[in-house]
């Protein structure tokens, strides 16, 4: 199971945001990858709508207002970066620049 952590930077001419994404295989033998997104610092305005309990929230609303969102796609870890970029464009607009960086696992020293 390939678990990966990504730093995500999104910006346009005025605003910028930082998020992280944790990507894991849905379960052993699955062809799906599950990704948890968490929004950190952001100067982008909210999703532009008030949250109500009467309907399911969009990905954009979840990330920009609640600051946490989940999604999944069929594929391998090789597709993580493209999927993350697509979801960031959905959340922040197609005219934003998106940079997705894999965080290398830390080397653990054993004494």
PDB file of N, CA and C in Angstrom:
ATOM      1  N   UNK A   1       0.856  -1.179   0.000  1.00  0.00           N
ATOM      2  CA  UNK A   1       0.000   0.000   0.000  1.00  0.00           C
ATOM      3  C   UNK A   1       0.897   1.236   0.000  1.00  0.00           C
ATOM      4  N   UNK A   2       0.758   2.079  -1.001  1.00  0.00           N
ATOM      5  CA  UNK A   2       1.572   3.274  -1.128  1.00  0.00           C
ATOM      6  C   UNK A   2       0.819   4.472  -0.561  1.00  0.00           C
ATOM      7  N   UNK A   3       1.229   4.907   0.615  1.00  0.00           N
ATOM      8  CA  UNK A   3       0.674   6.116   1.207  1.00  0.00           C
ATOM      9  C   UNK A   3       1.628   7.256   0.884  1.00  0.00           C
ATOM     10  N   UNK A   4       1.073   8.336   0.411  1.00  0.00           N
ATOM     11  CA  UNK A   4       1.911   9.484   0.034  1.00  0.00           C
ATOM     12  C   UNK A   4       1.313  10.770   0.573  1.00  0.00           C
ATOM     13  N   UNK A   5       2.193  11.686   0.924  1.00  0.00           N
ATOM     14  CA  UNK A   5       1.812  13.005   1.415  1.00  0.00           C
ATOM     15  C   UNK A   5       2.257  14.040   0.390  1.00  0.00           C
ATOM     16  N   UNK A   6       1.363  14.990   0.102  1.00  0.00           N
ATOM     17  CA  UNK A   6       1.657  16.033  -0.879  1.00  0.00           C
ATOM     18  C   UNK A   6       1.430  17.414  -0.267  1.00  0.00           C
ATOM     19  N   UNK A   7       2.330  18.342  -0.560  1.00  0.00           N
ATOM     20  CA  UNK A   7       2.124  19.762  -0.286  1.00  0.00           C
ATOM     21  C   UNK A   7       1.531  20.361  -1.548  1.00  0.00           C
ATOM     22  N   UNK A   8       0.510  21.187  -1.380  1.00  0.00           N
ATOM     23  CA  UNK A   8      -0.172  21.785  -2.522  1.00  0.00           C
ATOM     24  C   UNK A   8      -0.167  23.301  -2.358  1.00  0.00           C
ATOM     25  N   UNK A   9       0.260  23.996  -3.403  1.00  0.00           N
ATOM     26  CA  UNK A   9       0.265  25.459  -3.409  1.00  0.00           C
ATOM     27  C   UNK A   9      -0.604  25.921  -4.577  1.00  0.00           C
ATOM     28  N   UNK A  10      -1.555  26.799  -4.277  1.00  0.00           N
ATOM     29  CA  UNK A  10      -2.481  27.311  -5.279  1.00  0.00           C
ATOM     30  C   UNK A  10      -2.407  28.835  -5.237  1.00  0.00           C
ATOM     31  N   UNK A  11      -2.375  29.473  -6.410  1.00  0.00           N
ATOM     32  CA  UNK A  11      -2.403  30.943  -6.407  1.00  0.00           C
ATOM     33  C   UNK A  11      -2.954  31.465  -7.719  1.00  0.00           C
ATOM     34  N   UNK A  12      -3.487  32.670  -7.623  1.00  0.00           N
ATOM     35  CA  UNK A  12      -3.861  33.437  -8.805  1.00  0.00           C
ATOM     36  C   UNK A  12      -3.182  34.791  -8.653  1.00  0.00           C
ATOM     37  N   UNK A  13      -3.627  35.783  -9.375  1.00  0.00           N
ATOM     38  CA  UNK A  13      -2.970  37.098  -9.326  1.00  0.00           C
ATOM     39  C   UNK A  13      -3.112  37.775  -7.961  1.00  0.00           C
ATOM     40  N   UNK A  14      -4.126  37.389  -7.175  1.00  0.00           N
ATOM     41  CA  UNK A  14      -4.400  38.070  -5.908  1.00  0.00           C
ATOM     42  C   UNK A  14      -4.267  37.154  -4.700  1.00  0.00           C
ATOM     43  N   UNK A  15      -4.766  35.960  -4.795  1.00  0.00           N
ATOM     44  CA  UNK A  15      -4.868  35.067  -3.635  1.00  0.00           C
ATOM     45  C   UNK A  15      -3.923  33.891  -3.720  1.00  0.00           C
ATOM     46  N   UNK A  16      -3.692  33.275  -2.550  1.00  0.00           N
ATOM     47  CA  UNK A  16      -2.877  32.065  -2.502  1.00  0.00           C
ATOM     48  C   UNK A  16      -3.380  31.169  -1.376  1.00  0.00           C
ATOM     49  N   UNK A  17      -3.078  29.885  -1.516  1.00  0.00           N
ATOM     50  CA  UNK A  17      -3.511  28.915  -0.510  1.00  0.00           C
ATOM     51  C   UNK A  17      -2.487  27.792  -0.429  1.00  0.00           C
ATOM     52  N   UNK A  18      -2.434  27.172   0.732  1.00  0.00           N
ATOM     53  CA  UNK A  18      -1.609  25.990   0.945  1.00  0.00           C
ATOM     54  C   UNK A  18      -2.507  24.899   1.502  1.00  0.00           C
ATOM     55  N   UNK A  19      -2.347  23.711   0.967  1.00  0.00           N
ATOM     56  CA  UNK A  19      -3.108  22.560   1.450  1.00  0.00           C
ATOM     57  C   UNK A  19      -2.183  21.351   1.468  1.00  0.00           C
ATOM     58  N   UNK A  20      -2.640  20.305   2.122  1.00  0.00           N
ATOM     59  CA  UNK A  20      -1.940  19.032   2.051  1.00  0.00           C
ATOM     60  C   UNK A  20      -2.927  17.977   1.581  1.00  0.00           C
ATOM     61  N   UNK A  21      -2.398  16.908   1.032  1.00  0.00           N
ATOM     62  CA  UNK A  21      -3.223  15.770   0.629  1.00  0.00           C
ATOM     63  C   UNK A  21      -2.513  14.502   1.055  1.00  0.00           C
ATOM     64  N   UNK A  22      -3.269  13.587   1.633  1.00  0.00           N
ATOM     65  CA  UNK A  22      -2.758  12.273   1.986  1.00  0.00           C
ATOM     66  C   UNK A  22      -3.467  11.278   1.087  1.00  0.00           C
ATOM     67  N   UNK A  23      -2.696  10.537   0.300  1.00  0.00           N
ATOM     68  CA  UNK A  23      -3.255   9.575  -0.640  1.00  0.00           C
ATOM     69  C   UNK A  23      -2.907   8.165  -0.188  1.00  0.00           C
ATOM     70  N   UNK A  24      -3.924   7.300  -0.139  1.00  0.00           N
ATOM     71  CA  UNK A  24      -3.708   5.904   0.254  1.00  0.00           C
ATOM     72  C   UNK A  24      -4.553   5.000  -0.637  1.00  0.00           C
ATOM     73  N   UNK A  25      -4.177   3.735  -0.694  1.00  0.00           N
ATOM     74  CA  UNK A  25      -5.005   2.759  -1.386  1.00  0.00           C
ATOM     75  C   UNK A  25      -6.255   2.551  -0.541  1.00  0.00           C
ATOM     76  N   UNK A  26      -7.430   2.487  -1.174  1.00  0.00           N
ATOM     77  CA  UNK A  26      -8.683   2.344  -0.431  1.00  0.00           C
ATOM     78  C   UNK A  26      -8.665   1.124   0.467  1.00  0.00           C
ATOM     79  N   UNK A  27      -8.289  -0.009  -0.046  1.00  0.00           N
ATOM     80  CA  UNK A  27      -8.084  -1.210   0.765  1.00  0.00           C
ATOM     81  C   UNK A  27      -7.241  -2.184  -0.040  1.00  0.00           C
ATOM     82  N   UNK A  28      -6.733  -3.182   0.610  1.00  0.00           N
ATOM     83  CA  UNK A  28      -5.821  -4.126  -0.025  1.00  0.00           C
ATOM     84  C   UNK A  28      -6.446  -4.719  -1.284  1.00  0.00           C
ATOM     85  N   UNK A  29      -5.746  -4.641  -2.376  1.00  0.00           N
ATOM     86  CA  UNK A  29      -6.232  -5.197  -3.626  1.00  0.00           C
ATOM     87  C   UNK A  29      -7.157  -4.279  -4.402  1.00  0.00           C
ATOM     88  N   UNK A  30      -7.496  -3.125  -3.851  1.00  0.00           N
ATOM     89  CA  UNK A  30      -8.403  -2.208  -4.529  1.00  0.00           C
ATOM     90  C   UNK A  30      -7.686  -1.479  -5.660  1.00  0.00           C
ATOM     91  N   UNK A  31      -8.445  -1.091  -6.666  1.00  0.00           N
ATOM     92  CA  UNK A  31      -7.898  -0.284  -7.756  1.00  0.00           C
ATOM     93  C   UNK A  31      -8.121   1.197  -7.501  1.00  0.00           C
ATOM     94  N   UNK A  32      -8.611   1.560  -6.336  1.00  0.00           N
ATOM     95  CA  UNK A  32      -8.944   2.952  -6.040  1.00  0.00           C
ATOM     96  C   UNK A  32      -7.962   3.555  -5.051  1.00  0.00           C
ATOM     97  N   UNK A  33      -7.755   4.852  -5.204  1.00  0.00           N
ATOM     98  CA  UNK A  33      -6.932   5.626  -4.272  1.00  0.00           C
ATOM     99  C   UNK A  33      -7.863   6.604  -3.565  1.00  0.00           C
ATOM    100  N   UNK A  34      -7.736   6.684  -2.276  1.00  0.00           N
ATOM    101  CA  UNK A  34      -8.515   7.625  -1.471  1.00  0.00           C
ATOM    102  C   UNK A  34      -7.597   8.786  -1.098  1.00  0.00           C
ATOM    103  N   UNK A  35      -8.116   9.996  -1.218  1.00  0.00           N
ATOM    104  CA  UNK A  35      -7.301  11.175  -0.909  1.00  0.00           C
ATOM    105  C   UNK A  35      -8.043  12.071   0.068  1.00  0.00           C
ATOM    106  N   UNK A  36      -7.350  12.428   1.135  1.00  0.00           N
ATOM    107  CA  UNK A  36      -7.872  13.376   2.116  1.00  0.00           C
ATOM    108  C   UNK A  36      -7.157  14.698   1.886  1.00  0.00           C
ATOM    109  N   UNK A  37      -7.934  15.753   1.722  1.00  0.00           N
ATOM    110  CA  UNK A  37      -7.400  17.096   1.504  1.00  0.00           C
ATOM    111  C   UNK A  37      -7.644  17.925   2.761  1.00  0.00           C
ATOM    112  N   UNK A  38      -6.652  18.708   3.152  1.00  0.00           N
ATOM    113  CA  UNK A  38      -6.816  19.641   4.271  1.00  0.00           C
ATOM    114  C   UNK A  38      -6.260  20.993   3.853  1.00  0.00           C
ATOM    115  N   UNK A  39      -7.101  22.004   3.982  1.00  0.00           N
ATOM    116  CA  UNK A  39      -6.703  23.359   3.622  1.00  0.00           C
ATOM    117  C   UNK A  39      -6.061  24.034   4.820  1.00  0.00           C
ATOM    118  N   UNK A  40      -4.887  24.575   4.614  1.00  0.00           N
ATOM    119  CA  UNK A  40      -4.196  25.324   5.664  1.00  0.00           C
ATOM    120  C   UNK A  40      -4.462  26.807   5.481  1.00  0.00           C
ATOM    121  N   UNK A  41      -3.402  27.558   5.275  1.00  0.00           N
ATOM    122  CA  UNK A  41      -3.526  28.999   5.060  1.00  0.00           C
ATOM    123  C   UNK A  41      -4.137  29.281   3.696  1.00  0.00           C
ATOM    124  N   UNK A  42      -5.038  30.276   3.660  1.00  0.00           N
ATOM    125  CA  UNK A  42      -5.665  30.646   2.401  1.00  0.00           C
ATOM    126  C   UNK A  42      -6.155  32.085   2.471  1.00  0.00           C
ATOM    127  N   UNK A  43      -5.887  32.822   1.400  1.00  0.00           N
ATOM    128  CA  UNK A  43      -6.442  34.172   1.280  1.00  0.00           C
ATOM    129  C   UNK A  43      -7.612  34.197   0.304  1.00  0.00           C
ATOM    130  N   UNK A  44      -7.968  33.036  -0.274  1.00  0.00           N
ATOM    131  CA  UNK A  44      -9.139  32.946  -1.138  1.00  0.00           C
ATOM    132  C   UNK A  44     -10.390  33.137  -0.293  1.00  0.00           C
ATOM    133  N   UNK A  45     -11.392  33.830  -0.829  1.00  0.00           N
ATOM    134  CA  UNK A  45     -12.651  33.960  -0.082  1.00  0.00           C
ATOM    135  C   UNK A  45     -13.341  32.605   0.025  1.00  0.00           C
ATOM    136  N   UNK A  46     -14.323  32.495   0.921  1.00  0.00           N
ATOM    137  CA  UNK A  46     -15.084  31.259   1.082  1.00  0.00           C
ATOM    138  C   UNK A  46     -15.733  30.833  -0.215  1.00  0.00           C
ATOM    139  N   UNK A  47     -16.387  29.716  -0.219  1.00  0.00           N
ATOM    140  CA  UNK A  47     -16.974  29.151  -1.433  1.00  0.00           C
ATOM    141  C   UNK A  47     -18.131  29.993  -1.982  1.00  0.00           C
ATOM    142  N   UNK A  48     -18.563  31.000  -1.271  1.00  0.00           N
ATOM    143  CA  UNK A  48     -19.579  31.903  -1.790  1.00  0.00           C
ATOM    144  C   UNK A  48     -21.002  31.470  -1.499  1.00  0.00           C
ATOM    145  N   UNK A  49     -21.167  30.557  -0.595  1.00  0.00           N
ATOM    146  CA  UNK A  49     -22.508  30.108  -0.251  1.00  0.00           C
ATOM    147  C   UNK A  49     -22.531  29.703   1.213  1.00  0.00           C
ATOM    148  N   UNK A  50     -23.668  29.837   1.827  1.00  0.00           N
ATOM    149  CA  UNK A  50     -23.823  29.414   3.215  1.00  0.00           C
ATOM    150  C   UNK A  50     -24.075  27.911   3.246  1.00  0.00           C
ATOM    151  N   UNK A  51     -23.518  27.265   4.240  1.00  0.00           N
ATOM    152  CA  UNK A  51     -23.728  25.831   4.373  1.00  0.00           C
ATOM    153  C   UNK A  51     -25.099  25.550   4.967  1.00  0.00           C
ATOM    154  N   UNK A  52     -25.788  24.609   4.371  1.00  0.00           N
ATOM    155  CA  UNK A  52     -27.070  24.161   4.911  1.00  0.00           C
ATOM    156  C   UNK A  52     -27.002  22.649   5.060  1.00  0.00           C
ATOM    157  N   UNK A  53     -27.852  22.108   5.904  1.00  0.00           N
ATOM    158  CA  UNK A  53     -27.854  20.671   6.117  1.00  0.00           C
ATOM    159  C   UNK A  53     -28.789  19.960   5.148  1.00  0.00           C
ATOM    160  N   UNK A  54     -29.473  20.693   4.290  1.00  0.00           N
ATOM    161  CA  UNK A  54     -30.484  20.103   3.421  1.00  0.00           C
ATOM    162  C   UNK A  54     -29.923  19.470   2.148  1.00  0.00           C
ATOM    163  N   UNK A  55     -28.644  19.652   1.886  1.00  0.00           N
ATOM    164  CA  UNK A  55     -28.071  19.070   0.675  1.00  0.00           C
ATOM    165  C   UNK A  55     -26.619  18.673   0.910  1.00  0.00           C
ATOM    166  N   UNK A  56     -26.130  17.838   0.034  1.00  0.00           N
ATOM    167  CA  UNK A  56     -24.738  17.407   0.108  1.00  0.00           C
ATOM    168  C   UNK A  56     -23.830  18.560  -0.323  1.00  0.00           C
ATOM    169  N   UNK A  57     -22.723  18.715   0.335  1.00  0.00           N
ATOM    170  CA  UNK A  57     -21.792  19.800   0.033  1.00  0.00           C
ATOM    171  C   UNK A  57     -20.914  19.431  -1.163  1.00  0.00           C
ATOM    172  N   UNK A  58     -20.600  20.411  -1.986  1.00  0.00           N
ATOM    173  CA  UNK A  58     -19.692  20.191  -3.106  1.00  0.00           C
ATOM    174  C   UNK A  58     -18.267  20.077  -2.582  1.00  0.00           C
ATOM    175  N   UNK A  59     -17.378  19.579  -3.412  1.00  0.00           N
ATOM    176  CA  UNK A  59     -15.968  19.499  -3.033  1.00  0.00           C
ATOM    177  C   UNK A  59     -15.440  20.894  -2.710  1.00  0.00           C
ATOM    178  N   UNK A  60     -15.800  21.863  -3.530  1.00  0.00           N
ATOM    179  CA  UNK A  60     -15.364  23.254  -3.335  1.00  0.00           C
ATOM    180  C   UNK A  60     -15.811  23.770  -1.961  1.00  0.00           C
ATOM    181  N   UNK A  61     -17.052  23.534  -1.608  1.00  0.00           N
ATOM    182  CA  UNK A  61     -17.575  23.980  -0.304  1.00  0.00           C
ATOM    183  C   UNK A  61     -16.873  23.265   0.845  1.00  0.00           C
ATOM    184  N   UNK A  62     -16.695  21.980   0.698  1.00  0.00           N
ATOM    185  CA  UNK A  62     -16.036  21.226   1.763  1.00  0.00           C
ATOM    186  C   UNK A  62     -14.631  21.757   2.018  1.00  0.00           C
ATOM    187  N   UNK A  63     -13.869  21.942   0.949  1.00  0.00           N
ATOM    188  CA  UNK A  63     -12.479  22.376   1.128  1.00  0.00           C
ATOM    189  C   UNK A  63     -12.374  23.822   1.571  1.00  0.00           C
ATOM    190  N   UNK A  64     -13.115  24.720   0.939  1.00  0.00           N
ATOM    191  CA  UNK A  64     -12.931  26.145   1.215  1.00  0.00           C
ATOM    192  C   UNK A  64     -13.662  26.629   2.461  1.00  0.00           C
ATOM    193  N   UNK A  65     -14.750  25.973   2.859  1.00  0.00           N
ATOM    194  CA  UNK A  65     -15.473  26.405   4.055  1.00  0.00           C
ATOM    195  C   UNK A  65     -15.190  25.520   5.273  1.00  0.00           C
ATOM    196  N   UNK A  66     -15.217  24.215   5.064  1.00  0.00           N
ATOM    197  CA  UNK A  66     -14.977  23.297   6.174  1.00  0.00           C
ATOM    198  C   UNK A  66     -13.481  23.018   6.335  1.00  0.00           C
ATOM    199  N   UNK A  67     -12.723  23.236   5.256  1.00  0.00           N
ATOM    200  CA  UNK A  67     -11.272  23.095   5.212  1.00  0.00           C
ATOM    201  C   UNK A  67     -10.796  21.648   5.227  1.00  0.00           C
ATOM    202  N   UNK A  68     -11.709  20.734   4.928  1.00  0.00           N
ATOM    203  CA  UNK A  68     -11.364  19.319   4.832  1.00  0.00           C
ATOM    204  C   UNK A  68     -12.281  18.680   3.800  1.00  0.00           C
ATOM    205  N   UNK A  69     -11.714  17.842   2.929  1.00  0.00           N
ATOM    206  CA  UNK A  69     -12.505  17.163   1.907  1.00  0.00           C
ATOM    207  C   UNK A  69     -11.876  15.812   1.597  1.00  0.00           C
ATOM    208  N   UNK A  70     -12.709  14.914   1.124  1.00  0.00           N
ATOM    209  CA  UNK A  70     -12.263  13.570   0.763  1.00  0.00           C
ATOM    210  C   UNK A  70     -12.736  13.257  -0.645  1.00  0.00           C
ATOM    211  N   UNK A  71     -11.949  12.444  -1.348  1.00  0.00           N
ATOM    212  CA  UNK A  71     -12.365  11.977  -2.659  1.00  0.00           C
ATOM    213  C   UNK A  71     -11.569  10.721  -2.988  1.00  0.00           C
ATOM    214  N   UNK A  72     -11.925  10.068  -4.070  1.00  0.00           N
ATOM    215  CA  UNK A  72     -11.237   8.860  -4.506  1.00  0.00           C
ATOM    216  C   UNK A  72     -11.266   8.796  -6.021  1.00  0.00           C
ATOM    217  N   UNK A  73     -10.313   8.052  -6.572  1.00  0.00           N
ATOM    218  CA  UNK A  73     -10.288   7.835  -8.008  1.00  0.00           C
ATOM    219  C   UNK A  73      -9.759   6.441  -8.281  1.00  0.00           C
ATOM    220  N   UNK A  74     -10.075   5.942  -9.449  1.00  0.00           N
ATOM    221  CA  UNK A  74      -9.565   4.644  -9.855  1.00  0.00           C
ATOM    222  C   UNK A  74      -8.207   4.855 -10.497  1.00  0.00           C
ATOM    223  N   UNK A  75      -7.200   4.204  -9.947  1.00  0.00           N
ATOM    224  CA  UNK A  75      -5.854   4.347 -10.484  1.00  0.00           C
ATOM    225  C   UNK A  75      -4.809   3.999  -9.455  1.00  0.00           C
ATOM    226  N   UNK A  76      -3.577   4.291  -9.806  1.00  0.00           N
ATOM    227  CA  UNK A  76      -2.440   4.018  -8.925  1.00  0.00           C
ATOM    228  C   UNK A  76      -1.863   5.334  -8.421  1.00  0.00           C
ATOM    229  N   UNK A  77      -0.824   5.219  -7.606  1.00  0.00           N
ATOM    230  CA  UNK A  77      -0.196   6.428  -7.059  1.00  0.00           C
ATOM    231  C   UNK A  77       0.399   7.303  -8.162  1.00  0.00           C
ATOM    232  N   UNK A  78       0.634   6.734  -9.336  1.00  0.00           N
ATOM    233  CA  UNK A  78       1.129   7.538 -10.459  1.00  0.00           C
ATOM    234  C   UNK A  78       0.115   8.592 -10.901  1.00  0.00           C
ATOM    235  N   UNK A  79      -1.173   8.388 -10.585  1.00  0.00           N
ATOM    236  CA  UNK A  79      -2.213   9.339 -10.965  1.00  0.00           C
ATOM    237  C   UNK A  79      -2.542  10.364  -9.895  1.00  0.00           C
ATOM    238  N   UNK A  80      -1.890  10.266  -8.732  1.00  0.00           N
ATOM    239  CA  UNK A  80      -2.192  11.177  -7.623  1.00  0.00           C
ATOM    240  C   UNK A  80      -2.076  12.643  -8.022  1.00  0.00           C
ATOM    241  N   UNK A  81      -0.936  13.005  -8.572  1.00  0.00           N
ATOM    242  CA  UNK A  81      -0.648  14.415  -8.873  1.00  0.00           C
ATOM    243  C   UNK A  81      -1.695  15.018  -9.813  1.00  0.00           C
ATOM    244  N   UNK A  82      -2.030  14.310 -10.883  1.00  0.00           N
ATOM    245  CA  UNK A  82      -3.022  14.823 -11.834  1.00  0.00           C
ATOM    246  C   UNK A  82      -4.390  14.964 -11.163  1.00  0.00           C
ATOM    247  N   UNK A  83      -4.783  13.966 -10.374  1.00  0.00           N
ATOM    248  CA  UNK A  83      -6.075  14.019  -9.697  1.00  0.00           C
ATOM    249  C   UNK A  83      -6.124  15.199  -8.725  1.00  0.00           C
ATOM    250  N   UNK A  84      -5.057  15.402  -7.963  1.00  0.00           N
ATOM    251  CA  UNK A  84      -4.998  16.517  -7.001  1.00  0.00           C
ATOM    252  C   UNK A  84      -5.092  17.851  -7.738  1.00  0.00           C
ATOM    253  N   UNK A  85      -4.359  18.010  -8.819  1.00  0.00           N
ATOM    254  CA  UNK A  85      -4.419  19.255  -9.596  1.00  0.00           C
ATOM    255  C   UNK A  85      -5.836  19.519 -10.104  1.00  0.00           C
ATOM    256  N   UNK A  86      -6.487  18.478 -10.594  1.00  0.00           N
ATOM    257  CA  UNK A  86      -7.859  18.614 -11.097  1.00  0.00           C
ATOM    258  C   UNK A  86      -8.799  19.084  -9.996  1.00  0.00           C
ATOM    259  N   UNK A  87      -8.684  18.497  -8.823  1.00  0.00           N
ATOM    260  CA  UNK A  87      -9.561  18.869  -7.705  1.00  0.00           C
ATOM    261  C   UNK A  87      -9.257  20.293  -7.221  1.00  0.00           C
ATOM    262  N   UNK A  88      -8.017  20.718  -7.246  1.00  0.00           N
ATOM    263  CA  UNK A  88      -7.680  22.086  -6.828  1.00  0.00           C
ATOM    264  C   UNK A  88      -8.243  23.093  -7.817  1.00  0.00           C
ATOM    265  N   UNK A  89      -8.218  22.775  -9.107  1.00  0.00           N
ATOM    266  CA  UNK A  89      -8.833  23.667 -10.095  1.00  0.00           C
ATOM    267  C   UNK A  89     -10.339  23.743  -9.873  1.00  0.00           C
ATOM    268  N   UNK A  90     -10.946  22.634  -9.503  1.00  0.00           N
ATOM    269  CA  UNK A  90     -12.374  22.649  -9.203  1.00  0.00           C
ATOM    270  C   UNK A  90     -12.671  23.520  -7.988  1.00  0.00           C
ATOM    271  N   UNK A  91     -11.819  23.453  -6.976  1.00  0.00           N
ATOM    272  CA  UNK A  91     -12.053  24.198  -5.737  1.00  0.00           C
ATOM    273  C   UNK A  91     -11.714  25.682  -5.856  1.00  0.00           C
ATOM    274  N   UNK A  92     -10.691  26.015  -6.637  1.00  0.00           N
ATOM    275  CA  UNK A  92     -10.210  27.393  -6.662  1.00  0.00           C
ATOM    276  C   UNK A  92     -10.332  28.075  -8.021  1.00  0.00           C
ATOM    277  N   UNK A  93     -10.711  27.347  -9.055  1.00  0.00           N
ATOM    278  CA  UNK A  93     -10.893  27.940 -10.371  1.00  0.00           C
ATOM    279  C   UNK A  93      -9.848  27.466 -11.362  1.00  0.00           C
ATOM    280  N   UNK A  94     -10.253  27.389 -12.610  1.00  0.00           N
ATOM    281  CA  UNK A  94      -9.354  26.920 -13.666  1.00  0.00           C
ATOM    282  C   UNK A  94      -8.228  27.897 -13.985  1.00  0.00           C
ATOM    283  N   UNK A  95      -8.389  29.156 -13.589  1.00  0.00           N
ATOM    284  CA  UNK A  95      -7.366  30.158 -13.888  1.00  0.00           C
ATOM    285  C   UNK A  95      -6.298  30.244 -12.808  1.00  0.00           C
ATOM    286  N   UNK A  96      -6.296  29.317 -11.847  1.00  0.00           N
ATOM    287  CA  UNK A  96      -5.283  29.318 -10.792  1.00  0.00           C
ATOM    288  C   UNK A  96      -4.107  28.439 -11.189  1.00  0.00           C
ATOM    289  N   UNK A  97      -2.951  28.782 -10.655  1.00  0.00           N
ATOM    290  CA  UNK A  97      -1.766  27.942 -10.820  1.00  0.00           C
ATOM    291  C   UNK A  97      -1.727  26.972  -9.643  1.00  0.00           C
ATOM    292  N   UNK A  98      -1.443  25.701  -9.929  1.00  0.00           N
ATOM    293  CA  UNK A  98      -1.410  24.673  -8.902  1.00  0.00           C
ATOM    294  C   UNK A  98      -0.068  23.965  -8.956  1.00  0.00           C
ATOM    295  N   UNK A  99       0.582  23.897  -7.812  1.00  0.00           N
ATOM    296  CA  UNK A  99       1.852  23.182  -7.683  1.00  0.00           C
ATOM    297  C   UNK A  99       1.655  22.068  -6.661  1.00  0.00           C
ATOM    298  N   UNK A 100       1.954  20.841  -7.053  1.00  0.00           N
ATOM    299  CA  UNK A 100       1.795  19.681  -6.181  1.00  0.00           C
ATOM    300  C   UNK A 100       3.163  19.046  -5.988  1.00  0.00           C
ATOM    301  N   UNK A 101       3.612  18.974  -4.735  1.00  0.00           N
ATOM    302  CA  UNK A 101       4.930  18.417  -4.424  1.00  0.00           C
ATOM    303  C   UNK A 101       4.807  17.221  -3.490  1.00  0.00           C
ATOM    304  N   UNK A 102       5.416  16.114  -3.884  1.00  0.00           N
ATOM    305  CA  UNK A 102       5.469  14.935  -3.038  1.00  0.00           C
ATOM    306  C   UNK A 102       6.421  15.201  -1.881  1.00  0.00           C
ATOM    307  N   UNK A 103       5.975  14.908  -0.671  1.00  0.00           N
ATOM    308  CA  UNK A 103       6.823  15.059   0.504  1.00  0.00           C
ATOM    309  C   UNK A 103       7.564  13.738   0.688  1.00  0.00           C
ATOM    310  N   UNK A 104       8.875  13.805   0.624  1.00  0.00           N
ATOM    311  CA  UNK A 104       9.676  12.590   0.767  1.00  0.00           C
ATOM    312  C   UNK A 104       9.584  12.067   2.196  1.00  0.00           C
ATOM    313  N   UNK A 105       9.485  10.751   2.348  1.00  0.00           N
ATOM    314  CA  UNK A 105       9.445  10.186   3.701  1.00  0.00           C
ATOM    315  C   UNK A 105      10.734  10.505   4.440  1.00  0.00           C
ATOM    316  N   UNK A 106      10.594  10.811   5.706  1.00  0.00           N
ATOM    317  CA  UNK A 106      11.764  11.119   6.523  1.00  0.00           C
ATOM    318  C   UNK A 106      12.529   9.829   6.829  1.00  0.00           C
ATOM    319  N   UNK A 107      13.820   9.943   6.860  1.00  0.00           N
ATOM    320  CA  UNK A 107      14.648   8.799   7.234  1.00  0.00           C
ATOM    321  C   UNK A 107      14.681   8.704   8.740  1.00  0.00           C
ATOM    322  N   UNK A 108      14.375   7.536   9.244  1.00  0.00           N
ATOM    323  CA  UNK A 108      14.359   7.341  10.688  1.00  0.00           C
ATOM    324  C   UNK A 108      15.690   6.741  11.128  1.00  0.00           C
ATOM    325  N   UNK A 109      16.297   7.383  12.097  1.00  0.00           N
ATOM    326  CA  UNK A 109      17.564   6.879  12.627  1.00  0.00           C
ATOM    327  C   UNK A 109      17.262   5.932  13.779  1.00  0.00           C
ATOM    328  N   UNK A 110      17.868   4.782  13.739  1.00  0.00           N
ATOM    329  CA  UNK A 110      17.684   3.799  14.797  1.00  0.00           C
ATOM    330  C   UNK A 110      18.941   3.769  15.625  1.00  0.00           C
ATOM    331  N   UNK A 111      18.782   3.907  16.933  1.00  0.00           N
ATOM    332  CA  UNK A 111      19.961   3.909  17.817  1.00  0.00           C
ATOM    333  C   UNK A 111      20.067   2.599  18.527  1.00  0.00           C
TER     334      UNK A 111
END
